[in-house]
mmCIF file of C-alpha atoms in Angstrom:
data_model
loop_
_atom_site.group_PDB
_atom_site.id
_atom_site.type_symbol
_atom_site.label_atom_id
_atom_site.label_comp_id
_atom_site.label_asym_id
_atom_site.label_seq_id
_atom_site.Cartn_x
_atom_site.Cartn_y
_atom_site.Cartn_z
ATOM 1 C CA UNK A 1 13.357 -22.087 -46.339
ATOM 2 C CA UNK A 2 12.876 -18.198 -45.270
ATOM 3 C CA UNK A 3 15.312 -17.921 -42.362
ATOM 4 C CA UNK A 4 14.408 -15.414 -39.496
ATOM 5 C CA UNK A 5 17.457 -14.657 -37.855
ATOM 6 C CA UNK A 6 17.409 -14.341 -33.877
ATOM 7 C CA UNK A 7 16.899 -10.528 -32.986
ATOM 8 C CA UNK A 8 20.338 -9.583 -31.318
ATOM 9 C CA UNK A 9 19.539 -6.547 -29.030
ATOM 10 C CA UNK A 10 18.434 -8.843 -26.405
ATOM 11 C CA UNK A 11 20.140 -11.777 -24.499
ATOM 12 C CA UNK A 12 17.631 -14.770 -23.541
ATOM 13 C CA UNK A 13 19.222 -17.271 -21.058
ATOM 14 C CA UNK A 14 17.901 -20.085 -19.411
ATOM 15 C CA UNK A 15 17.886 -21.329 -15.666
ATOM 16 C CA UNK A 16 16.199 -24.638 -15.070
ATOM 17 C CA UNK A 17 16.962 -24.298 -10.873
ATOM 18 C CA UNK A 18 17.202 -20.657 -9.176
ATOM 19 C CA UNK A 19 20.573 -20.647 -7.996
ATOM 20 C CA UNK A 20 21.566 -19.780 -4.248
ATOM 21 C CA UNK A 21 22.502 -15.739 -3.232
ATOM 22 C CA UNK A 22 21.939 -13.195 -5.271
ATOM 23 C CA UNK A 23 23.717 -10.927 -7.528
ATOM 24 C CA UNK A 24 22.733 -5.957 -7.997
ATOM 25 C CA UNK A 25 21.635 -7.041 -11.769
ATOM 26 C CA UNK A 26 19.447 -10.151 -11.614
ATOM 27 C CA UNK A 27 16.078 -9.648 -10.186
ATOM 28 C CA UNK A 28 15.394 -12.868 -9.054
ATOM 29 C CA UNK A 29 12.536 -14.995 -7.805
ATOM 30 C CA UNK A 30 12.103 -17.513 -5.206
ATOM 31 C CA UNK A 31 13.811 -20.603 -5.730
ATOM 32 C CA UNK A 32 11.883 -23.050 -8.212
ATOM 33 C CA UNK A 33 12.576 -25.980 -10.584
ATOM 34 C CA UNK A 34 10.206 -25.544 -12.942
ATOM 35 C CA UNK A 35 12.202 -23.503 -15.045
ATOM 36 C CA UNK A 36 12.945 -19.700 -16.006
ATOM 37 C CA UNK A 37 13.972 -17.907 -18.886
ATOM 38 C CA UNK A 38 15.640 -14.045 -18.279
ATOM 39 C CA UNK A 39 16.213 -11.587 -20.645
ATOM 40 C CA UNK A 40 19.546 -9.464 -20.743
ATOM 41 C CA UNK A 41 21.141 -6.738 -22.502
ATOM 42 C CA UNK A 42 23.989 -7.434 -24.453
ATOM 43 C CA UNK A 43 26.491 -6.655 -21.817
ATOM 44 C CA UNK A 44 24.862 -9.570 -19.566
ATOM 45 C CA UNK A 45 24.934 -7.058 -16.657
ATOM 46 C CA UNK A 46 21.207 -5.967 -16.104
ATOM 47 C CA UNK A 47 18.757 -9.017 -16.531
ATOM 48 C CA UNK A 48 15.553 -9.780 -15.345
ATOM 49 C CA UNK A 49 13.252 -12.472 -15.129
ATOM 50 C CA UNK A 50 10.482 -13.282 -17.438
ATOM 51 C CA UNK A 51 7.103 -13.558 -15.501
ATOM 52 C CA UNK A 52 5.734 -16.775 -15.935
ATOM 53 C CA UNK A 53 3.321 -17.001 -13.231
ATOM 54 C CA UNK A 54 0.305 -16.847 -15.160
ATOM 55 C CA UNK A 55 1.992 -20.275 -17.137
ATOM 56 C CA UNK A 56 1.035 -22.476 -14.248
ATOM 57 C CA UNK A 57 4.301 -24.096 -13.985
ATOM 58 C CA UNK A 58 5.356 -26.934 -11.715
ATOM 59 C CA UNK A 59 8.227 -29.228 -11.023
ATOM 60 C CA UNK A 60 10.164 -30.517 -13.338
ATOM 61 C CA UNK A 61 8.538 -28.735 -16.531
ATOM 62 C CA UNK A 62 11.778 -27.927 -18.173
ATOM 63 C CA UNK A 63 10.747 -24.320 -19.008
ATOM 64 C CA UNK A 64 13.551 -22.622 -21.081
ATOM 65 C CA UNK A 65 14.683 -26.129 -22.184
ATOM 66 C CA UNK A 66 15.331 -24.259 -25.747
ATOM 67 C CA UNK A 67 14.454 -20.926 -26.844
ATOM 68 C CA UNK A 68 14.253 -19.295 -30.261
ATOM 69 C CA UNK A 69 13.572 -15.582 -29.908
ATOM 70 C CA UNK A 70 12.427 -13.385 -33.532
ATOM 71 C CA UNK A 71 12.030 -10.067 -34.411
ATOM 72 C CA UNK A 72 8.581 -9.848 -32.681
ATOM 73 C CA UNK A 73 8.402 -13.274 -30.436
ATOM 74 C CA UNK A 74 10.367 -15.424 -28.463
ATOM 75 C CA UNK A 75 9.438 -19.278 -28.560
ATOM 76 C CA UNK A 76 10.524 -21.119 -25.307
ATOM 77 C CA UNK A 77 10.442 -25.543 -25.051
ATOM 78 C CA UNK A 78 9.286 -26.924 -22.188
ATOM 79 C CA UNK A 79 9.613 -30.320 -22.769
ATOM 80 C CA UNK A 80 8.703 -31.441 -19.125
ATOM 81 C CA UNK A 81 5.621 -30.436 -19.594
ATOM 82 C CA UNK A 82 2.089 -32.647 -18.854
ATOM 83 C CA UNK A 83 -1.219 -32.828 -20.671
ATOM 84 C CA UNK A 84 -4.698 -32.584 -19.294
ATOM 85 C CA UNK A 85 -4.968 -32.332 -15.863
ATOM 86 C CA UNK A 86 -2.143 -32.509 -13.235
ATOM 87 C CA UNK A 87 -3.364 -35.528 -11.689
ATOM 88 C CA UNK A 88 -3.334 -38.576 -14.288
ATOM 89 C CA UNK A 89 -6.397 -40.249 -12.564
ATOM 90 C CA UNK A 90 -8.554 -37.412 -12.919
ATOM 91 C CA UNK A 91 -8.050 -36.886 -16.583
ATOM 92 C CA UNK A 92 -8.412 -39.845 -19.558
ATOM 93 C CA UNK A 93 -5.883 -37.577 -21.858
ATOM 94 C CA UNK A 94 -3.265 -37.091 -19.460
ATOM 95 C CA UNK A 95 -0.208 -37.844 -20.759
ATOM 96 C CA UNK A 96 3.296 -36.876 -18.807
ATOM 97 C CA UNK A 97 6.350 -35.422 -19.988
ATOM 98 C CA UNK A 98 4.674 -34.737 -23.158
ATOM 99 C CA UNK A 99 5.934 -31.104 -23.572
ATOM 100 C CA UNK A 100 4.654 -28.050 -24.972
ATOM 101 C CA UNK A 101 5.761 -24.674 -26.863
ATOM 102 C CA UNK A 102 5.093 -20.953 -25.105
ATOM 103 C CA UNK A 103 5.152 -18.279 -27.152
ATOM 104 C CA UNK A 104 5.827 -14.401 -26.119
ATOM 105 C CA UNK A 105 5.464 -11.393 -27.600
ATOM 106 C CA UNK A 106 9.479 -9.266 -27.812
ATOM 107 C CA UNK A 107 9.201 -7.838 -24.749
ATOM 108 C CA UNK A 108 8.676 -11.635 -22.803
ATOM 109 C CA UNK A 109 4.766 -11.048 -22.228
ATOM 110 C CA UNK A 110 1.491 -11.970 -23.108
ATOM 111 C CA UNK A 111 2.879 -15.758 -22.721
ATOM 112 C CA UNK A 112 0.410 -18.513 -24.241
ATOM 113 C CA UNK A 113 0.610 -22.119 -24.641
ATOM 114 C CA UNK A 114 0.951 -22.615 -28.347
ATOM 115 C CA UNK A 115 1.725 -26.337 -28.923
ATOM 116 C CA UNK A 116 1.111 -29.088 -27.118
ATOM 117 C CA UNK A 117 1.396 -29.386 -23.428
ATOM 118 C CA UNK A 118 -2.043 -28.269 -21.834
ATOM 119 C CA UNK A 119 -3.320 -26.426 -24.580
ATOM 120 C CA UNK A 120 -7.120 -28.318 -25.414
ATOM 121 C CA UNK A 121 -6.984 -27.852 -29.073
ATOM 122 C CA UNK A 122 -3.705 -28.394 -30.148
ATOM 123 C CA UNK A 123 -3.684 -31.125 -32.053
ATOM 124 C CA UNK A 124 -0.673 -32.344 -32.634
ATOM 125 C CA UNK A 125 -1.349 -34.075 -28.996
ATOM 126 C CA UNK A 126 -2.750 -36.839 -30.897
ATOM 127 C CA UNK A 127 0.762 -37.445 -32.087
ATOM 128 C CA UNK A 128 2.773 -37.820 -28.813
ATOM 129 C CA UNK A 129 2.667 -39.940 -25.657
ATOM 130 C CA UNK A 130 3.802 -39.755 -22.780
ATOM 131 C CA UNK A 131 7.835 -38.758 -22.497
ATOM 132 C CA UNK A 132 8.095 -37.558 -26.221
ATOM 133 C CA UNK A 133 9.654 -34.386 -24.605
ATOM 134 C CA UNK A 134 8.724 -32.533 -27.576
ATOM 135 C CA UNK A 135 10.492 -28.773 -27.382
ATOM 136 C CA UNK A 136 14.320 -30.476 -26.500
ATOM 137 C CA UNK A 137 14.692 -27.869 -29.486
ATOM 138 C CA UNK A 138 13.449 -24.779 -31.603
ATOM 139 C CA UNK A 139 14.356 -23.420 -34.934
ATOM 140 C CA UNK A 140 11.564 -20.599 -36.581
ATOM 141 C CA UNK A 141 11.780 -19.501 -40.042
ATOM 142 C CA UNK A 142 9.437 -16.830 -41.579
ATOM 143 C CA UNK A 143 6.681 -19.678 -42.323
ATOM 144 C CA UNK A 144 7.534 -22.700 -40.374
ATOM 145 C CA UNK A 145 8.700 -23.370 -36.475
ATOM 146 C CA UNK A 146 10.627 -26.850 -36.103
ATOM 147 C CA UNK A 147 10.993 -28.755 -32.703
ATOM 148 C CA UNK A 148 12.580 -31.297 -32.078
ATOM 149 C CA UNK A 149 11.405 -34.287 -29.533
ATOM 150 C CA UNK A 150 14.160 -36.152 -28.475
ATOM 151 C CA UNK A 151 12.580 -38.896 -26.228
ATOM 152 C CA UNK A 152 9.870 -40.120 -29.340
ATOM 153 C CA UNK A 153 9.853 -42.827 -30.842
ATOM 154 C CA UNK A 154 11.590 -44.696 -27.603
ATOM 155 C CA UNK A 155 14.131 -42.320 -27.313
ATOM 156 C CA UNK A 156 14.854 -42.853 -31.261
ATOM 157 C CA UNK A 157 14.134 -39.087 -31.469
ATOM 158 C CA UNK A 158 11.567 -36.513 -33.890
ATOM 159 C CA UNK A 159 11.390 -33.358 -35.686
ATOM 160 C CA UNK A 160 7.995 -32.167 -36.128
ATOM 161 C CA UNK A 161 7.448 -29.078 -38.539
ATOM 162 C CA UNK A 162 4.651 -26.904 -37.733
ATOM 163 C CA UNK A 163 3.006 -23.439 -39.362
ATOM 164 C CA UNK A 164 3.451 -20.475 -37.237
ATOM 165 C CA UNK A 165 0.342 -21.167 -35.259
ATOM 166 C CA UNK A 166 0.952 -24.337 -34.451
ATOM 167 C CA UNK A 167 -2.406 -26.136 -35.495
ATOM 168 C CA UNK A 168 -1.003 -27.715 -38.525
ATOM 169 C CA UNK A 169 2.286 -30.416 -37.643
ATOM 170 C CA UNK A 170 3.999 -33.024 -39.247
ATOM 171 C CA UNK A 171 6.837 -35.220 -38.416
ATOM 172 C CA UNK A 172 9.732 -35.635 -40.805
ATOM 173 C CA UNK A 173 10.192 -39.060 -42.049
ATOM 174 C CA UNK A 174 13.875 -39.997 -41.146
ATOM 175 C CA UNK A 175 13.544 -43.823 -42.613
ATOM 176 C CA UNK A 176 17.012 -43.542 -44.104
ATOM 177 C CA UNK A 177 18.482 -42.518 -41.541
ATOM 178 C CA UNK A 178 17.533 -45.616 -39.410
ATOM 179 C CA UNK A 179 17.704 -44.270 -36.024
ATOM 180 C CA UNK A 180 17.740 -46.571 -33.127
ATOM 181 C CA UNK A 181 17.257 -46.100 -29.085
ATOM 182 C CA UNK A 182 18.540 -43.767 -27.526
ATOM 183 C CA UNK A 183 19.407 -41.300 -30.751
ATOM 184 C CA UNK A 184 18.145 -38.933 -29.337
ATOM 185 C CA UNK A 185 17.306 -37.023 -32.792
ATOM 186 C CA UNK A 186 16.336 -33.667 -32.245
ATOM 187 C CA UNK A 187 18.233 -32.470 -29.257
ATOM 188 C CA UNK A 188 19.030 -29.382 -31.001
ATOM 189 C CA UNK A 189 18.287 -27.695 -34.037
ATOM 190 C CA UNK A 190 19.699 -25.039 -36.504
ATOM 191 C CA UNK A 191 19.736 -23.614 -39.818
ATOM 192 C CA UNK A 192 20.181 -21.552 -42.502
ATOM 193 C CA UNK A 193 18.369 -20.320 -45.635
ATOM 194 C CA UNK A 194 18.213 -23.732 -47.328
ATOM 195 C CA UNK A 195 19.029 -26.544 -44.609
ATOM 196 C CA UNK A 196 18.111 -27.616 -41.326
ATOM 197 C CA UNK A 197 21.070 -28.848 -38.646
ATOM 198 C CA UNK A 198 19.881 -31.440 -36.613
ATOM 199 C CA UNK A 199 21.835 -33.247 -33.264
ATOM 200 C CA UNK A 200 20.894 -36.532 -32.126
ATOM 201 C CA UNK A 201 23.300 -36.344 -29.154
ATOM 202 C CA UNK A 202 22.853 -40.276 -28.197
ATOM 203 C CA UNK A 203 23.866 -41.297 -32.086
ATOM 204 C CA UNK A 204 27.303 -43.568 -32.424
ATOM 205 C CA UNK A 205 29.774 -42.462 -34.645
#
């Protein structure tokens, strides 16, 4: 595995709900639960807010779920996200909660839709339903991203790997690990040069 390391001159935090008042160094936005990533020095004093307007988000996407930032993108999970169109009846391939993948360049713009979620032609669509929640979790290396769906599989949990596009995706086979409800593999993700981390959160000791 060729590990990319997180770039470190930048701070990426997540805010699921805009918080009430207002601090000098956060330029906020109005108050929104779709989800918001900012980006911070290393100090955490000046931040700002990554635009995501163009994203189309609405309630209860999850955006900023997980982030994985490189030396020239930053991947963000949204694992709230829908398929197809925003209302189910109007659209045979709607599927809710499925989640999706953003990708942005270093500086947190020119934001697309990489994986999943309402992008037409991403096909690993054809291997989630509705709740997968895929992007609980992100880990990028310099030839593969991994993301982890923690709701598949009735709740068992999933890892899919994916090239750096994200047209080609496969989902690990965890047979011997014989995961049951509510596992929950996939909730987070790390690694190293040789081995991937991965929590199931819901798993009994």
């Amino acid at each position: 595995m060729d590990l990319v390391l997180p770039q470190i001159s930048l701070i990426y935090t997540l805010a699921q709900k805009e918080k009430a008042g207002k601090t000098n160094s956060i330029n906020q936005i109005p108050y929104s639960p779709n989800g918001a990533v900012y980006k911070c020095d290393l100090t955490g004093k000046n931040c700002s807010i990554i635009d995501t307007s163009s994203l189309k988000l609405i309630t209860n996407d999850n955006f900023g779920r997980s982030i994985f930032a490189t030396k020239d993108k930053i991947y963000v999970g949204s694992p709230g996200r829908d398929s197809g169109n925003t209302i189910p009846s109007l659209s045979p391939n709607y599927k809710d909660d499925i989640g999706a993948i953003f990708q942005f360049d270093s500086k947190g713009i020119n934001p697309s839709e990489i994986i999943a979620g309402k992008n037409p032609t991403s096909k690993i669509k054809e291997q989630l339903n509705r709740l997968d929640q895929i992007g609980t979790s992100i880990f990028v290396t310099n030839s593969n991203i991994y993301i982890g769906a923690k709701d598949k599989n009735s709740t068992n949990g999933a890892v899919f790997k994916c090239n750096l596009t994200g047209d080609q995706c496969i989902s690990f086979k965890n047979d011997a690990i014989k995961l049951i409800t509510n596992d929950n593999l996939g909730s987070s993700l790390s690694g190293n040069s040789t081995d991937l981390f991965i929590g199931a959160t819901g798993r009994d000791s």
